[in-house]
Amino acid sequence: MSLLQVGILFFLGVAILLYVLLAGADFGAGILELFRGRRRRDEQVRLISHAVAPVWEANHVWLILAVVILFVGFPKVYTSLTVYLHIPMLAVLVGIVARGSAFTFRHYDTLSPRFFRLYSAVFAASSLWTSFFLGVVAGASFLGAIDPGATGFAALYVAPWLNAFCLILGLFTSSLFAFLAALYLVGETREPELQAIFRARAAWAATGMVALGALVFASAEAKGLPLARAFFANPLSIGSFILATLIWIPFWGSMRQGRAGWSRTLGAGVVGLVICGWFAVQFPVAIRHVGGSGLTFAEASAPAATLRAMLIALLVGSLLIFPALGYLLKVFKWETFEKG
Amino acid sequence: MPFLMAAAHWLYLRRGDSDYRILTKAWSKGVAIFFAVGAVSGTALSFELGLLWPRFMEHAGPIIGMPFSWEGTAFFLEAIALGIFLYGWDRVRPWIHWGSGLVVGLSGVTSAFFVICANGWMNSPAGFDWNNGNPINIDPWAAMFNEAAFLQGLHMVVAAFEAVGFAVAGVHAILFLRTRYRLHARALKIAFVFGALAALANPVVGDFSAKSVARHQPVKLAAMEGLYETTRGAPLLIGGIPDEVAEKTDYAIELPGFLSFLAYGDFKAEVKGLKEVPRDERPPVLITHFAFQVMVGLGSLLALVGSLGLFFLWKRPEEFESRRMLLTLALCLPFGFIALEAGWIVTEVGRQPWIIYGILRTAEALTPRPGVVYTLIMYALLYGFLSFVVTMLMIRQTLGLHRQLREEGR
């Protein structure tokens, strides 16, 4: 791989990582709302709206950036995804539109409680739906059930993603997002009871994550994909796995002591390492096909002139975006937390 | 819309009149709703490019992707600035807050320019060589700064100000007629000034655009005008119905030599007709010609109303608030948007049968996957539903605003 390709791939990785860590939590907030139990139901919704609203739009843009990098830098990967996985992609899309509109509408259209409930229901349900299908798409690009030589609609467009591995990965993604949301939300309130609720949610989601993570490995083996071997043979993925496990202990310590700054950083670190572990096993293949072959990033990339121009755009863009994003988070996340 | 919001905000910060504060907040809610729906439908669009047009994206992505990366940056800044503006009322210093509102507008306009660079490239492809169906020697900078980009972008941005200015002015004219709240008269004036200035500028910008089309896409110009025969001193046709079978345009008012003049600045210049190219390389003439007439007609009308209103504001302020003027503005409410959409029909339908002018046919760029019609229907339903909900929300926003005004006893 050329340095240019590595550079573009780096930005793709950063965009996906930040989408998971930031927007993933917004998905998770919707999922938590869906399963918000009996206690303090209205306060939970209010807290979630309040916490998410200022950063909602900015968080969403990481996905758009990732899609743009894909279709400019790795057009064949993008075409392959949108052709073979168009059904789960459409599902993602419908979900994004539904939850994006519902969230905004519930914030601004406050005339009647009936509509508030309707928007909230759509937001919560579509958060689960969309995060599930995002996981399915990621799983299908990894699994290697895409068969460009197949004939028939089902074999070409359904089989690559409708299988135990992809579905479990979908659920795993949802629990990952719920975990992030719960641990971020603990730091958004000073009320001990609400904090306790979200701490318990974080524990539930973490349990789900671990159990589903084990099932991901099991279902991969059942499907004939030696995921465990690939994972443990790769120093980067096993490294991130070990590091994530090590962070786990101080993370729960900081959660118990209610040190939100620490628990947010460490919790996000755990999830970030999971994502990095996935990148490490997936690389250098972008989309695996039947029989272990597939499309690598190196093969699928655009000509050097395109990559160079895009890298310039991304570097200049970063100089503008990161300070602005830092300011946004400082005003609405850090200062809020400091002042209470 | 963010510029209207920033203007109202500026007046509030300068004069301290709480009317302008209420107005700024009301408009910022409109901006937030439009932005949110724009963001999700924009995401839908970036997927749609691949879901419906994978062959186009495979070829065009590497060439014309760069403006999309810049657009992504601008969009990002817009999203961040909007977050700061909407939720920063008592958190950030007033003028920084005002600045964040302005950044929303500026980055929105910048986004628009970049996206239109990509569209301009479809009209005026540059920055690559076509080698047996594959692009080689790609130069993304040349592709981005293609010849259509700047003029098309300017035309669109000015049109956006025109459409929004008149639409917002129309809404507040209606509300002022019905409620007589001062706030609506003030809102109306801000919006109208934006719309009117844009309406006066746009015919000039549009003329430059037309000259560029004449040079780069003579077939599109011929379709816009319903001109079949290549003619020296070609007439400008007003109205008329192109007959695509008989290859002539009937029932039009002809202004001799004016098309040549508008296209080339010379009454005697030769203008290429549709017969220059085979039938299967011609766009649907009837639609293009009709849409062009609608755009120019409504644009001229708005320019007229705009100059009249500006004159009133300057010399006869009481006349500006007369019932007649308010009704006129209410009538003009949708015209800017209709003209804008008609303009897009001209440029998109007028480019057919090409998706990349002269290079790739639209039919060849479509996805090979069966059942694409269902995807299309789904998208149409999605956009239809979003339009409906947004309209409903805007109506409810004004109801909410009036409730607030009543409660405050204004």
JSON list of C-alpha atoms in Angstrom, two decimals, chain B residues 17 46 76 132-133 145 195 253 265 318 377 390 393:
[
{"chain": "B", "resi": 17, "resn": "ASP", "atom": "CA", "xyz": [-35.82, 45.17, 21.09]},
{"chain": "B", "resi": 46, "resn": "SER", "atom": "CA", "xyz": [-25.13, 10.00, -0.38]},
{"chain": "B", "resi": 76, "resn": "PHE", "atom": "CA", "xyz": [-19.44, 19.65, 9.52]},
{"chain": "B", "resi": 132, "resn": "ASN", "atom": "CA", "xyz": [-12.79, 2.96, -23.79]},
{"chain": "B", "resi": 133, "resn": "GLY", "atom": "CA", "xyz": [-15.29, 3.58, -21.03]},
{"chain": "B", "resi": 145, "resn": "PHE", "atom": "CA", "xyz": [-13.10, 23.95, -11.13]},
{"chain": "B", "resi": 195, "resn": "GLY", "atom": "CA", "xyz": [-35.32, 38.25, -1.52]},
{"chain": "B", "resi": 253, "resn": "ILE", "atom": "CA", "xyz": [-44.05, 35.10, -29.67]},
{"chain": "B", "resi": 265, "resn": "GLY", "atom": "CA", "xyz": [-23.97, 39.35, -27.36]},
{"chain": "B", "resi": 318, "resn": "GLU", "atom": "CA", "xyz": [-46.78, 53.19, 4.47]},
{"chain": "B", "resi": 377, "resn": "ILE", "atom": "CA", "xyz": [-40.80, 4.40, -5.07]},
{"chain": "B", "resi": 390, "resn": "VAL", "atom": "CA", "xyz": [-41.91, 19.62, 7.57]},
{"chain": "B", "resi": 393, "resn": "LEU", "atom": "CA", "xyz": [-44.22, 21.44, 11.60]}
]
